[in-house]
Short mmCIF file of C-alpha atoms in Angstrom, two decimals:
data_model
loop_
_atom_site.label_atom_id
_atom_site.label_comp_id
_atom_site.label_asym_id
_atom_site.label_seq_id
_atom_site.Cartn_x
_atom_site.Cartn_y
_atom_site.Cartn_z
CA UNK A 1 0.32 28.37 -30.01
CA UNK A 2 -0.12 31.31 -27.64
CA UNK A 3 -0.03 30.89 -23.88
CA UNK A 4 -3.72 31.79 -23.62
CA UNK A 5 -4.60 29.07 -26.12
CA UNK A 6 -2.41 26.53 -24.31
CA UNK A 7 -4.04 27.40 -20.99
CA UNK A 8 -7.53 27.11 -22.44
CA UNK A 9 -6.71 23.80 -24.11
CA UNK A 10 -5.19 22.42 -20.89
CA UNK A 11 -8.17 23.58 -18.82
CA UNK A 12 -10.47 21.75 -21.22
CA UNK A 13 -8.36 18.59 -20.94
CA UNK A 14 -8.40 18.78 -17.14
CA UNK A 15 -12.18 18.61 -17.02
CA UNK A 16 -13.21 18.71 -13.37
CA UNK A 17 -9.83 17.61 -12.01
CA UNK A 18 -8.67 21.18 -11.30
CA UNK A 19 -9.23 24.83 -12.20
CA UNK A 20 -6.14 26.79 -13.25
CA UNK A 21 -5.33 30.01 -11.42
CA UNK A 22 -4.41 33.21 -13.23
CA UNK A 23 -0.74 33.98 -13.73
CA UNK A 24 2.06 32.78 -15.95
CA UNK A 25 3.30 29.21 -15.47
CA UNK A 26 6.79 28.28 -14.37
CA UNK A 27 8.54 27.18 -17.55
CA UNK A 28 11.55 24.88 -17.87
CA UNK A 29 11.48 21.46 -19.43
CA UNK A 30 7.78 21.51 -18.51
CA UNK A 31 5.04 24.06 -17.80
CA UNK A 32 3.81 24.17 -14.18
CA UNK A 33 0.55 25.94 -13.38
CA UNK A 34 -1.04 26.60 -10.02
CA UNK A 35 -4.66 25.68 -9.50
CA UNK A 36 -7.32 24.34 -7.17
CA UNK A 37 -9.49 21.28 -7.01
CA UNK A 38 -13.26 21.49 -6.74
CA UNK A 39 -12.87 21.02 -2.97
CA UNK A 40 -10.49 24.00 -2.77
CA UNK A 41 -7.22 22.11 -2.31
CA UNK A 42 -4.23 23.87 -3.86
CA UNK A 43 -2.50 21.89 -6.60
CA UNK A 44 0.24 22.03 -9.22
CA UNK A 45 -0.72 21.14 -12.78
CA UNK A 46 2.28 20.06 -14.85
CA UNK A 47 2.16 19.83 -18.64
CA UNK A 48 5.15 17.93 -19.98
CA UNK A 49 6.86 18.40 -23.32
CA UNK A 50 5.96 15.87 -26.01
CA UNK A 51 8.15 12.73 -26.33
CA UNK A 52 11.07 12.19 -26.50
CA UNK A 53 11.71 15.19 -24.19
CA UNK A 54 8.66 14.37 -22.07
CA UNK A 55 7.15 11.07 -20.95
CA UNK A 56 4.99 8.95 -23.24
CA UNK A 57 1.45 9.44 -21.81
CA UNK A 58 0.59 5.73 -22.00
CA UNK A 59 3.81 4.74 -20.20
CA UNK A 60 3.23 7.36 -17.52
CA UNK A 61 -0.34 6.15 -16.92
CA UNK A 62 0.87 2.55 -16.61
CA UNK A 63 3.56 3.55 -14.10
CA UNK A 64 1.19 5.57 -11.92
CA UNK A 65 -1.31 2.72 -11.88
CA UNK A 66 1.37 0.34 -10.62
CA UNK A 67 2.40 2.75 -7.90
CA UNK A 68 -1.24 3.28 -6.98
CA UNK A 69 -1.45 -0.43 -6.20
CA UNK A 70 1.60 -0.07 -3.93
CA UNK A 71 -0.09 2.76 -1.98
CA UNK A 72 2.88 3.50 0.28
CA UNK A 73 2.35 6.34 2.81
CA UNK A 74 5.73 7.92 2.00
CA UNK A 75 4.83 8.29 -1.70
CA UNK A 76 2.66 11.12 -3.00
CA UNK A 77 0.67 9.98 -6.02
CA UNK A 78 -0.71 12.48 -8.54
CA UNK A 79 -4.38 13.30 -8.05
CA UNK A 80 -5.10 12.96 -11.77
CA UNK A 81 -3.30 12.50 -15.07
CA UNK A 82 -4.05 12.50 -18.78
CA UNK A 83 -2.77 13.81 -22.10
CA UNK A 84 -3.44 16.47 -24.71
CA UNK A 85 -1.83 16.52 -28.16
CA UNK A 86 0.48 13.65 -27.06
CA UNK A 87 1.71 15.70 -24.08
CA UNK A 88 1.18 14.17 -20.64
CA UNK A 89 -0.21 16.24 -17.79
CA UNK A 90 -0.54 15.51 -14.06
CA UNK A 91 -2.26 17.19 -11.12
CA UNK A 92 -0.37 17.01 -7.81
CA UNK A 93 -1.17 18.34 -4.36
CA UNK A 94 0.52 21.56 -3.25
CA UNK A 95 0.55 21.17 0.53
CA UNK A 96 3.20 23.80 1.18
CA UNK A 97 5.82 21.33 2.40
CA UNK A 98 9.50 22.28 2.40
CA UNK A 99 11.69 20.36 -0.02
CA UNK A 100 14.97 18.94 1.18
CA UNK A 101 16.76 21.23 -1.29
CA UNK A 102 15.11 24.32 0.23
CA UNK A 103 15.90 23.20 3.77
CA UNK A 104 19.57 22.56 2.95
CA UNK A 105 19.98 25.84 1.07
CA UNK A 106 18.85 27.63 4.22
CA UNK A 107 20.69 25.65 6.89
CA UNK A 108 23.12 23.24 5.26
CA UNK A 109 23.44 19.55 6.20
CA UNK A 110 20.71 18.17 8.44
CA UNK A 111 21.26 17.29 12.10
CA UNK A 112 22.31 13.66 12.31
CA UNK A 113 19.02 12.37 13.73
CA UNK A 114 16.98 14.19 11.10
CA UNK A 115 19.31 13.00 8.35
CA UNK A 116 18.94 9.41 9.57
CA UNK A 117 15.16 9.74 9.46
CA UNK A 118 15.12 11.12 5.91
CA UNK A 119 17.50 8.52 4.45
CA UNK A 120 15.78 5.74 6.37
CA UNK A 121 12.34 6.76 5.12
CA UNK A 122 13.51 6.88 1.50
CA UNK A 123 15.31 3.54 1.89
CA UNK A 124 12.14 2.01 3.32
CA UNK A 125 9.99 3.06 0.39
CA UNK A 126 12.67 1.83 -2.03
CA UNK A 127 12.55 -1.59 -0.40
CA UNK A 128 8.79 -1.71 -0.95
CA UNK A 129 9.11 -0.48 -4.55
CA UNK A 130 11.94 -2.73 -5.65
CA UNK A 131 10.28 -5.82 -4.20
CA UNK A 132 7.49 -5.18 -6.72
CA UNK A 133 9.87 -4.41 -9.57
CA UNK A 134 9.02 -0.69 -9.53
CA UNK A 135 11.49 2.14 -10.13
CA UNK A 136 11.03 5.76 -9.06
CA UNK A 137 13.67 7.24 -11.35
CA UNK A 138 13.74 10.82 -10.02
CA UNK A 139 14.84 10.72 -6.37
CA UNK A 140 16.66 13.84 -5.27
CA UNK A 141 16.59 16.79 -2.91
CA UNK A 142 13.85 18.45 -4.99
CA UNK A 143 11.50 15.46 -4.79
CA UNK A 144 12.03 14.71 -1.07
CA UNK A 145 9.76 16.82 1.15
CA UNK A 146 9.98 17.28 4.91
CA UNK A 147 6.68 16.91 6.74
CA UNK A 148 6.08 16.98 10.53
CA UNK A 149 4.99 13.34 10.49
CA UNK A 150 7.84 12.11 8.29
CA UNK A 151 9.31 12.24 4.79
CA UNK A 152 7.22 12.55 1.63
CA UNK A 153 8.56 11.47 -1.77
CA UNK A 154 7.13 13.08 -4.91
CA UNK A 155 8.19 13.21 -8.56
CA UNK A 156 6.79 9.90 -9.81
CA UNK A 157 5.76 11.52 -13.10
CA UNK A 158 9.27 12.79 -13.87
CA UNK A 159 10.59 9.49 -15.24
CA UNK A 160 9.05 6.42 -16.85
CA UNK A 161 12.19 4.34 -17.32
CA UNK A 162 15.33 3.39 -15.45
CA UNK A 163 16.69 0.60 -13.25
CA UNK A 164 16.58 0.04 -9.51
CA UNK A 165 20.34 0.74 -9.44
CA UNK A 166 19.49 4.30 -10.53
CA UNK A 167 17.34 4.66 -7.42
CA UNK A 168 20.11 3.23 -5.23
CA UNK A 169 22.70 5.60 -6.70
CA UNK A 170 20.26 8.46 -6.01
CA UNK A 171 19.84 7.22 -2.43
CA UNK A 172 23.62 7.29 -1.97
CA UNK A 173 23.81 10.84 -3.31
CA UNK A 174 20.95 11.86 -1.05
CA UNK A 175 22.72 10.38 1.98
CA UNK A 176 25.94 12.24 1.19
CA UNK A 177 24.00 15.49 0.85
CA UNK A 178 22.04 15.27 4.10
CA UNK A 179 25.02 14.17 6.20
CA UNK A 180 27.83 16.19 4.57
CA UNK A 181 26.23 18.86 2.40
CA UNK A 182 26.49 19.38 -1.34
CA UNK A 183 29.87 21.12 -1.26
CA UNK A 184 32.84 18.82 -0.78
CA UNK A 185 35.02 21.73 0.44
CA UNK A 186 32.51 22.83 3.07
CA UNK A 187 33.84 22.88 6.62
CA UNK A 188 30.63 21.18 7.71
CA UNK A 189 31.42 18.24 5.43
CA UNK A 190 34.19 17.28 7.87
CA UNK A 191 31.90 17.01 10.89
CA UNK A 192 32.22 13.87 12.95
CA UNK A 193 29.56 11.23 12.44
CA UNK A 194 28.78 8.06 14.40
CA UNK A 195 31.14 5.30 13.17
CA UNK A 196 28.24 3.23 11.84
CA UNK A 197 27.00 6.15 9.74
CA UNK A 198 30.48 6.96 8.42
CA UNK A 199 31.00 3.31 7.44
CA UNK A 200 27.57 3.14 5.83
CA UNK A 201 28.25 6.24 3.72
CA UNK A 202 31.54 4.74 2.55
CA UNK A 203 29.80 1.52 1.55
CA UNK A 204 27.05 3.44 -0.25
CA UNK A 205 29.62 5.40 -2.29
CA UNK A 206 32.40 2.90 -3.04
CA UNK A 207 35.68 3.96 -4.66
CA UNK A 208 35.26 1.17 -7.20
CA UNK A 209 32.52 2.43 -9.53
CA UNK A 210 32.12 -1.06 -11.00
CA UNK A 211 30.70 -2.34 -7.72
CA UNK A 212 26.95 -2.73 -7.44
CA UNK A 213 25.28 -0.05 -5.28
CA UNK A 214 24.34 -0.99 -1.74
CA UNK A 215 20.84 -2.45 -1.52
CA UNK A 216 18.14 -0.45 0.23
CA UNK A 217 17.51 -3.35 2.65
CA UNK A 218 21.09 -3.06 3.94
CA UNK A 219 20.82 0.72 4.36
CA UNK A 220 17.52 0.32 6.19
CA UNK A 221 18.94 -2.41 8.45
CA UNK A 222 21.72 -0.09 9.63
CA UNK A 223 19.57 3.01 10.07
CA UNK A 224 16.79 1.16 11.89
CA UNK A 225 19.14 0.79 14.88
CA UNK A 226 19.40 4.56 15.40
CA UNK A 227 16.98 6.61 17.55
CA UNK A 228 15.43 9.33 15.39
CA UNK A 229 12.48 10.69 17.35
CA UNK A 230 9.37 10.62 15.20
CA UNK A 231 9.08 7.72 12.80
CA UNK A 232 6.86 6.62 9.96
CA UNK A 233 5.02 3.97 11.97
CA UNK A 234 2.55 3.12 9.22
CA UNK A 235 5.34 2.75 6.70
CA UNK A 236 7.22 0.44 9.05
CA UNK A 237 4.14 -1.74 9.50
CA UNK A 238 3.55 -1.97 5.75
CA UNK A 239 7.16 -2.92 4.98
CA UNK A 240 7.61 -5.23 7.99
CA UNK A 241 10.62 -3.10 8.90
CA UNK A 242 11.76 -1.78 12.26
CA UNK A 243 10.50 1.59 13.40
CA UNK A 244 13.98 3.04 13.66
CA UNK A 245 13.16 4.71 16.98
CA UNK A 246 13.82 1.82 19.37
CA UNK A 247 16.64 -0.61 19.99
CA UNK A 248 16.09 -4.32 19.45
CA UNK A 249 16.02 -4.89 23.22
CA UNK A 250 13.27 -2.29 23.68
CA UNK A 251 11.35 -3.72 20.73
CA UNK A 252 11.51 -7.17 22.36
CA UNK A 253 10.24 -5.82 25.68
CA UNK A 254 7.36 -4.04 23.97
CA UNK A 255 6.46 -7.26 22.17
CA UNK A 256 6.44 -9.23 25.44
CA UNK A 257 4.24 -6.63 27.12
CA UNK A 258 1.79 -6.66 24.22
CA UNK A 259 1.55 -10.46 24.31
CA UNK A 260 1.05 -10.42 28.10
CA UNK A 261 -1.74 -7.88 27.69
CA UNK A 262 -3.46 -10.04 25.12
CA UNK A 263 -3.25 -13.09 27.39
CA UNK A 264 -4.79 -11.13 30.26
CA UNK A 265 -7.63 -9.96 28.03
CA UNK A 266 -8.39 -13.53 26.98
CA UNK A 267 -8.38 -14.71 30.63
CA UNK A 268 -10.72 -11.90 31.65
CA UNK A 269 -13.06 -12.76 28.78
CA UNK A 270 -13.11 -16.42 29.87
CA UNK A 271 -13.83 -15.48 33.50
CA UNK A 272 -16.54 -12.92 32.78
CA UNK A 273 -18.45 -14.57 29.96
CA UNK A 274 -21.94 -15.99 30.90
#
């Protein structure tokens, strides 16, 4: 089938979800078109190869529905999905965010505080996912995006199978990349790290490959003790995890002040009520 016919068929399948822009799609193991929603938001429209090279449409729909119920702020869900001729397609927002891969190609390993924030944010969303028995399956530097307000994880449509250990192995690889860089012989890979971080990286990538990967809860527990500037406050509230920007002592003081303020408000209400 010609490209024009494929485009016309895909546009018909999309309905009102998006309008495809002119121009040839990016082609690899899937075709990626640019487009816009009815409201004018820029989007990517991905048409996957048919199974077994691409996802089974029914399995992909079931996975995205489960993740929609999770509704975690660090996860970007597709705006729409469907199938045509047994090939799944998804519509995802194109918000112009920089991927971790792009950032590292330009400037190498991240500063320690920024690296802590990225790994912590991904660990936090993994905790929420794995508690529900959900697996991402495609975590990597291309699916992690850097936003001013925190980290954004995409790529949910790239895999419909896998085990939570696959996510944890991917988290370990991500941590090595952001702290040391992708090249083992890089001079930057020898930079000094806080002892806690160095120990954590060693535990996440054990010499004994038969050992189970380190759980995301453990990674999050270590990284939540480090100051990192901005933090995903909403994500921390959802997961009942620490913010990662305050020590335990400061967190305790804040809690005491909040409780004292609430008590004062109740007393004022009692004094001023008719």
